[in-house]
PDB file of C-alpha atoms in Angstrom:
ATOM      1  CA  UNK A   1       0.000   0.000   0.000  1.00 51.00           C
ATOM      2  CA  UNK A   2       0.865   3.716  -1.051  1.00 51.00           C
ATOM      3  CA  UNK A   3       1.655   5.659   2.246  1.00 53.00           C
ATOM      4  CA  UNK A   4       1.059   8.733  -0.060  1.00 51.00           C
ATOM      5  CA  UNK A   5      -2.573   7.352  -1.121  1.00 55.00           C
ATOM      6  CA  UNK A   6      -3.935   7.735   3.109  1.00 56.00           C
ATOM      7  CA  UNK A   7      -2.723  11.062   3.447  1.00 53.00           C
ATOM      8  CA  UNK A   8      -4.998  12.335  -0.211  1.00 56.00           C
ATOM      9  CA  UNK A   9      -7.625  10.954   1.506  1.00 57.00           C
ATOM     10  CA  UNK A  10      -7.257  12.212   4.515  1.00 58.00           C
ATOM     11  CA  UNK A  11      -6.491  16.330   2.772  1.00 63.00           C
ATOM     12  CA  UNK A  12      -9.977  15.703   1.276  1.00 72.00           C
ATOM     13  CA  UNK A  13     -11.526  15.178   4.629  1.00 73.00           C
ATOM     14  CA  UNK A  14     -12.799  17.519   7.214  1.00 73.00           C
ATOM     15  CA  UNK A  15     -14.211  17.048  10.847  1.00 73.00           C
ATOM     16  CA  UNK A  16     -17.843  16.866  10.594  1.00 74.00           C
ATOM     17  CA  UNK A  17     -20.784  15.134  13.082  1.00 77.00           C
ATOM     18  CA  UNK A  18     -24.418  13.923  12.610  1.00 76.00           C
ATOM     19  CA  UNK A  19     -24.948  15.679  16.034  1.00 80.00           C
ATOM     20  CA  UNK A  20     -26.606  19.014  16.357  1.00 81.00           C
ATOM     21  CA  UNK A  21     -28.413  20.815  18.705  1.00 84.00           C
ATOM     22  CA  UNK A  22     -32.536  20.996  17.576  1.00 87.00           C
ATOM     23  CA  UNK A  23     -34.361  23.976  17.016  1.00 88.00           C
ATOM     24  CA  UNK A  24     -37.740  24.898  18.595  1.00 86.00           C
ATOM     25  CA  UNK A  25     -40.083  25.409  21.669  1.00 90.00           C
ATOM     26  CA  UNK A  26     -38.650  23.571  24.549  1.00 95.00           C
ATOM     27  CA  UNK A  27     -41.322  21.080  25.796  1.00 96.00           C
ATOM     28  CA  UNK A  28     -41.126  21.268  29.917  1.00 98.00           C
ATOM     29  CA  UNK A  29     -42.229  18.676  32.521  1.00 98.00           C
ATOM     30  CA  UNK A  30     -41.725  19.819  36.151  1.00 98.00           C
ATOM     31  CA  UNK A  31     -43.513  18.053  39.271  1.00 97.00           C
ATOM     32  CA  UNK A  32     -43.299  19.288  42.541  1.00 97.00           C
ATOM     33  CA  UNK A  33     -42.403  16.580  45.263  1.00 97.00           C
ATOM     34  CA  UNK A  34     -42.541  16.171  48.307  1.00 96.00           C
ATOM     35  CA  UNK A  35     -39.050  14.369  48.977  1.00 96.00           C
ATOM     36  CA  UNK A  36     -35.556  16.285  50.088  1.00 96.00           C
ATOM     37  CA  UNK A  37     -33.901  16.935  46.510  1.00 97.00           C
ATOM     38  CA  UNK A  38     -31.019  14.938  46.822  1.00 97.00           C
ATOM     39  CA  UNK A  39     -33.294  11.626  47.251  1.00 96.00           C
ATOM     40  CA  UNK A  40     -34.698  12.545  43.695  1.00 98.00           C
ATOM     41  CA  UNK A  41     -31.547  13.703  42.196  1.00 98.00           C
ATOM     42  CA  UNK A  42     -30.458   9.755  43.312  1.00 97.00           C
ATOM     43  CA  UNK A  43     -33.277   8.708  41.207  1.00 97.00           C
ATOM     44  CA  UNK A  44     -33.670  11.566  37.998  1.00 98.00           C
ATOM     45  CA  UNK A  45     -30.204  12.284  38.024  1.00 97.00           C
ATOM     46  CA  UNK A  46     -28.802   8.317  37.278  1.00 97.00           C
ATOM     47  CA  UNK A  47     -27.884   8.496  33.522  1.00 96.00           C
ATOM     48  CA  UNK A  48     -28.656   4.364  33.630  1.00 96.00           C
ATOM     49  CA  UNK A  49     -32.118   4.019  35.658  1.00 94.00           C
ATOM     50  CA  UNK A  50     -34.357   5.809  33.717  1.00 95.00           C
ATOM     51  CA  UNK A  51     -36.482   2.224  33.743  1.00 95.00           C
ATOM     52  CA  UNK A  52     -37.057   3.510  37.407  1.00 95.00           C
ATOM     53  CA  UNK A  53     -39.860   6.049  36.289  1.00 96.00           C
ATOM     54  CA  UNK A  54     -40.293   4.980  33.001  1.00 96.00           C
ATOM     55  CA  UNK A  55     -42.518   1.705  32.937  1.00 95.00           C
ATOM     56  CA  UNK A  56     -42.657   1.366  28.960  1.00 95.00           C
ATOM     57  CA  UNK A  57     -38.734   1.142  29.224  1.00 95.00           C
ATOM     58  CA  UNK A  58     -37.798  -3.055  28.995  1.00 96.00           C
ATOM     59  CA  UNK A  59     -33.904  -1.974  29.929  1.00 96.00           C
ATOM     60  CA  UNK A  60     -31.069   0.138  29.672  1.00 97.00           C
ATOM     61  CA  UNK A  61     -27.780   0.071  29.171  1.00 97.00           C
ATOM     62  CA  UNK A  62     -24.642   2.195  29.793  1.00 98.00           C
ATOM     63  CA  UNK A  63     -21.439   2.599  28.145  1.00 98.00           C
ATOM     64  CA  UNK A  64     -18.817   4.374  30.466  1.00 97.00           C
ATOM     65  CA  UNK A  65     -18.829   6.660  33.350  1.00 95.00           C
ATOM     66  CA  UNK A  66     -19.908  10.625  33.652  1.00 95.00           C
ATOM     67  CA  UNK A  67     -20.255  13.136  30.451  1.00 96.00           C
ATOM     68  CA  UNK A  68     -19.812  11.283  27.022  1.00 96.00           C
ATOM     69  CA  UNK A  69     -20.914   8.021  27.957  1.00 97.00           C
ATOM     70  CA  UNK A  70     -23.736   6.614  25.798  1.00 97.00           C
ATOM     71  CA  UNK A  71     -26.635   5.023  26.792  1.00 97.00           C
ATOM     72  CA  UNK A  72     -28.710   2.304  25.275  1.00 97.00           C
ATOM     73  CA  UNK A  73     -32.215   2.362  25.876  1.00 97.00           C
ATOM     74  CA  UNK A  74     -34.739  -0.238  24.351  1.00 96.00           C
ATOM     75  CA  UNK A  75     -38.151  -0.118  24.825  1.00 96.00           C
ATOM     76  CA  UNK A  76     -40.776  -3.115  26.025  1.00 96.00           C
ATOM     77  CA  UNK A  77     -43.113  -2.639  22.737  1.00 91.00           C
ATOM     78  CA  UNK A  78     -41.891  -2.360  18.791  1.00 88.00           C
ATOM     79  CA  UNK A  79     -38.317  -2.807  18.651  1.00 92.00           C
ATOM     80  CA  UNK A  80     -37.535   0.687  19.824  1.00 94.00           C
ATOM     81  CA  UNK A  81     -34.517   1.924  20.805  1.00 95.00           C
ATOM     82  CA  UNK A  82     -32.980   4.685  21.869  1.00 95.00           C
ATOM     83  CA  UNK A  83     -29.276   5.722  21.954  1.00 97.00           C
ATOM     84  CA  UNK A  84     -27.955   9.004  23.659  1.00 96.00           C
ATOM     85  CA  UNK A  85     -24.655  10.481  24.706  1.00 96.00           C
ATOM     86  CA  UNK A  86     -24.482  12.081  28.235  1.00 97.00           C
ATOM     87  CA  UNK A  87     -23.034  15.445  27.749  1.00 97.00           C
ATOM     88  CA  UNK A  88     -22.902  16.926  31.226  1.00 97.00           C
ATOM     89  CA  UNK A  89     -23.653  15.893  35.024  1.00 98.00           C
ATOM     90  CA  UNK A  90     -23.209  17.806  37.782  1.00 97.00           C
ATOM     91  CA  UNK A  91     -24.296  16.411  41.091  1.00 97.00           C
ATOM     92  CA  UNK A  92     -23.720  19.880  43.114  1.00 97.00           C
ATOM     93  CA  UNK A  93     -26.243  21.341  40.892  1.00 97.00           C
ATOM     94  CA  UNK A  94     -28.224  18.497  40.171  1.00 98.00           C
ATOM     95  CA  UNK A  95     -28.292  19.258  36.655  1.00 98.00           C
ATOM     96  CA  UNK A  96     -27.202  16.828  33.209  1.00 97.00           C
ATOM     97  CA  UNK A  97     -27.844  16.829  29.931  1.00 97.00           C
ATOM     98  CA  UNK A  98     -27.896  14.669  27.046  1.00 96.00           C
ATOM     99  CA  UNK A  99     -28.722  14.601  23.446  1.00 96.00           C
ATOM    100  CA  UNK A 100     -29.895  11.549  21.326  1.00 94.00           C
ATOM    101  CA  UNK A 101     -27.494  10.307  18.666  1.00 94.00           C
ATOM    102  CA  UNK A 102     -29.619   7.745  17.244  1.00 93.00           C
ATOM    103  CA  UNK A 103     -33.355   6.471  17.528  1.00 90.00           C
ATOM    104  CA  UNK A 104     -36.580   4.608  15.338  1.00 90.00           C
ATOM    105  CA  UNK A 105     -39.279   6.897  17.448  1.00 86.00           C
ATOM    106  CA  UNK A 106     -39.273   9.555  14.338  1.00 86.00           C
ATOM    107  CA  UNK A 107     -37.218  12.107  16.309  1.00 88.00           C
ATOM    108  CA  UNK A 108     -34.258  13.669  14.032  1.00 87.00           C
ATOM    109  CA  UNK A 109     -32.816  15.712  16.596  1.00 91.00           C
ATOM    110  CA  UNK A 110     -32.937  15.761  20.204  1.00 93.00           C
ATOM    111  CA  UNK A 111     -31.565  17.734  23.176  1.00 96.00           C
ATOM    112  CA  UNK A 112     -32.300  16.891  26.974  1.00 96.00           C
ATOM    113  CA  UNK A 113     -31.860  18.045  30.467  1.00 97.00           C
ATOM    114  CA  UNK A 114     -32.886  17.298  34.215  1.00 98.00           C
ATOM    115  CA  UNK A 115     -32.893  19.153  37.063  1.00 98.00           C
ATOM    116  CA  UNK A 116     -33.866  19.275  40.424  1.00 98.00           C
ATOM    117  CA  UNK A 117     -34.113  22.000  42.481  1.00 98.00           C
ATOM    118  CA  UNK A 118     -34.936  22.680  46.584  1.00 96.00           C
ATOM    119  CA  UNK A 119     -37.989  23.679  47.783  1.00 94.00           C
ATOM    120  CA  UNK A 120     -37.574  24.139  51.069  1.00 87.00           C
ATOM    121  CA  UNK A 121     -35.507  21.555  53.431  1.00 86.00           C
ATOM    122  CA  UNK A 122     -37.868  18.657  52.751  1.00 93.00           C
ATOM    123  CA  UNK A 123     -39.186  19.498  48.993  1.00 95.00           C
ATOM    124  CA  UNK A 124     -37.911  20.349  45.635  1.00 97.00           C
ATOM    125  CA  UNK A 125     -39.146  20.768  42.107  1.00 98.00           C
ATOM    126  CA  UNK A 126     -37.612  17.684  39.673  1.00 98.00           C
ATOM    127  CA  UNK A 127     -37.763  19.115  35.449  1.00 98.00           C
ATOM    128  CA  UNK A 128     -37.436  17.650  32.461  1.00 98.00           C
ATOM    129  CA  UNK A 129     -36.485  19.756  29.505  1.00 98.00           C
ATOM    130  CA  UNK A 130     -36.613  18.320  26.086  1.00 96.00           C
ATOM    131  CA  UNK A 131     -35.773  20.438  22.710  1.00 95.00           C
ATOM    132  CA  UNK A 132     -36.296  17.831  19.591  1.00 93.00           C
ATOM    133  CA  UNK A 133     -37.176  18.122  16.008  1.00 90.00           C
ATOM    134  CA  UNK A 134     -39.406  15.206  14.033  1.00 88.00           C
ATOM    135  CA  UNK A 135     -37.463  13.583  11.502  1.00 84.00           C
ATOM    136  CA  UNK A 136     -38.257  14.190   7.737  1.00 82.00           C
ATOM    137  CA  UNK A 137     -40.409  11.372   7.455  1.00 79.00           C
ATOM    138  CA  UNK A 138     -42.461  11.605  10.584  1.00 78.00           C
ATOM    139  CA  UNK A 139     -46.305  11.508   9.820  1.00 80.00           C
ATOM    140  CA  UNK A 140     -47.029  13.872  12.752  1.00 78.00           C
ATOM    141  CA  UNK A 141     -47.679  17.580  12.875  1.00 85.00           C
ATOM    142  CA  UNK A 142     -45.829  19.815  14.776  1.00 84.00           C
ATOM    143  CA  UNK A 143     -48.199  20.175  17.156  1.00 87.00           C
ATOM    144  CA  UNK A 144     -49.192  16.116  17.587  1.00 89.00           C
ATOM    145  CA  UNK A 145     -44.901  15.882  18.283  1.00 90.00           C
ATOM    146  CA  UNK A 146     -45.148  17.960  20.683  1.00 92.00           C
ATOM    147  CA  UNK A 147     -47.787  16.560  22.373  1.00 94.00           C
ATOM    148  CA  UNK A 148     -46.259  13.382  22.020  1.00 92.00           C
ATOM    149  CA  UNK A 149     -43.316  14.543  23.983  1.00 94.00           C
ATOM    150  CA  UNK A 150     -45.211  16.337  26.522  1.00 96.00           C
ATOM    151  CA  UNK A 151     -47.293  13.473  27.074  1.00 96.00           C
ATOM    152  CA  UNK A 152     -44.186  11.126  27.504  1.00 95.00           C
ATOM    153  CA  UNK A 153     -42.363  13.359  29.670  1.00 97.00           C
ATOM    154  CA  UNK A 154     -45.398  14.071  32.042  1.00 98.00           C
ATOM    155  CA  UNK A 155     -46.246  10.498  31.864  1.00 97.00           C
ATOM    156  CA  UNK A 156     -42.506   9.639  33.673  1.00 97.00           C
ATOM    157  CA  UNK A 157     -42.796  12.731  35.873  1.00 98.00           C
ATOM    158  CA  UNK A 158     -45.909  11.740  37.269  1.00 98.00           C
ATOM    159  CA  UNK A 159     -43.839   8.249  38.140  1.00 97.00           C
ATOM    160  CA  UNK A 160     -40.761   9.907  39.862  1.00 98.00           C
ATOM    161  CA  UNK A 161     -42.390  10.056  43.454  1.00 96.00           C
ATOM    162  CA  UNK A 162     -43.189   6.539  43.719  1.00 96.00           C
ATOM    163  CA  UNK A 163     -39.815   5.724  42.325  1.00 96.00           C
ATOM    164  CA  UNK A 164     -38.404   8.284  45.315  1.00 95.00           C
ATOM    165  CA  UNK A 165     -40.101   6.274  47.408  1.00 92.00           C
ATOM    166  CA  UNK A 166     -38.747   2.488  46.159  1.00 90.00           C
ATOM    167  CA  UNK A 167     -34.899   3.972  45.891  1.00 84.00           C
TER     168      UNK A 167
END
C-alpha cells in the first residue's frame, strides 16, 4: 500500500458530526415533590435508571462513566430503541444533559436536560427539559410531536415520586 494514497484521503476530509443541537419550543415537565432533593436527584439524576420512572422502558444500558458516555435504551413494545450520549452531570447542581445520537421513534434531533431544584428543606421541584425536532419522514404535525413529547415526559414525571419512594 501507497503511504502517499492515506494522506490524499485524509487532505480531502474535514471534521464533521451527525450531532446538532434541535431547534424549537422547549417542551417542559416539572412536578413538585414532596421528597428532600437529593433523594430525587439519586433517582432523575442516574444516567442508567431511567427504567425507574419509566414503565414502557424493557432496559437500559450504559457505556462508560460521567459526560460522554452513551446510553442504550430499548423499549418493552416495537423494537424501539434509543441511543444518547451524556453530555454533562453535575451532582452539586443536580443538573445533566444529554442529546440523542440515534433512535426509530421519528425524532431527528434531540436535546435533553434534568434538574432538580430545593424547595424548602424537605421538597424540591424535579424538570425535564426536552428540545427535539421530528425527523423528515415523521407523519405527525408539529403540534401532535409535541404533544407526544409532553405526554411522555409528564407520563414519567408523574412516576418519579413513587420511584423516590422504592430507591
Amino acid at each position: 500500500m501507497n503511504a502517499i494514497q492515506p494522506l490524499n484521503t485524509l487532505r480531502s476530509l474535514s471534521p464533521d458530526t451527525l450531532i446538532t443541537n434541535p431547534r424549537g419550543e422547549p417542551v417542559v415537565s416539572a412536578i413538585s415533590i414532596n421528597a428532600p432533593a437529593r433523594e430525587v436527584w439519586k433517582v432523575v439524576g442516574d444516567f442508567g435508571a431511567f427504567t425507574q420512572f419509566i414503565p414502557e422502558l424493557a432496559s437500559i444500558e450504559v457505556i462508560g462513566n460521567g459526560p460522554g458516555s452513551v446510553r442504550y435504551k430499548k423499549f418493552k413494545e416495537g423494537d424501539l430503541v434509543v441511543v444518547e450520549q451524556l453530555n454533562s452531570h453535575d451532582d452539586n447542581t443536580m443538573s445533566m444533559t444529554w442529546t440523542t445520537i440515534y433512535n426509530n421513534l421519528g425524532v431527528s434531533k434531540l436535546w435533553a436536560s434534568m434538574t432538580v431544584v430545593p424547595d424548602g428543606s424537605a421538597s424540591c421541584v424535579a424538570t425535564w427539559t426536552i428540545v427535539a425536532e421530528p425527523t423528515d419522514g415523521n407523519s405527525m404535525s408539529t403540534e401532535g410531536f409535541r404533544e407526544f413529547l409532553q405526554g411522555f415526559a409528564d407520563g414519567a414525571m408523574e412516576n418519579v415520586p413513587r420511584a423516590v419512594l422504592l430507591s
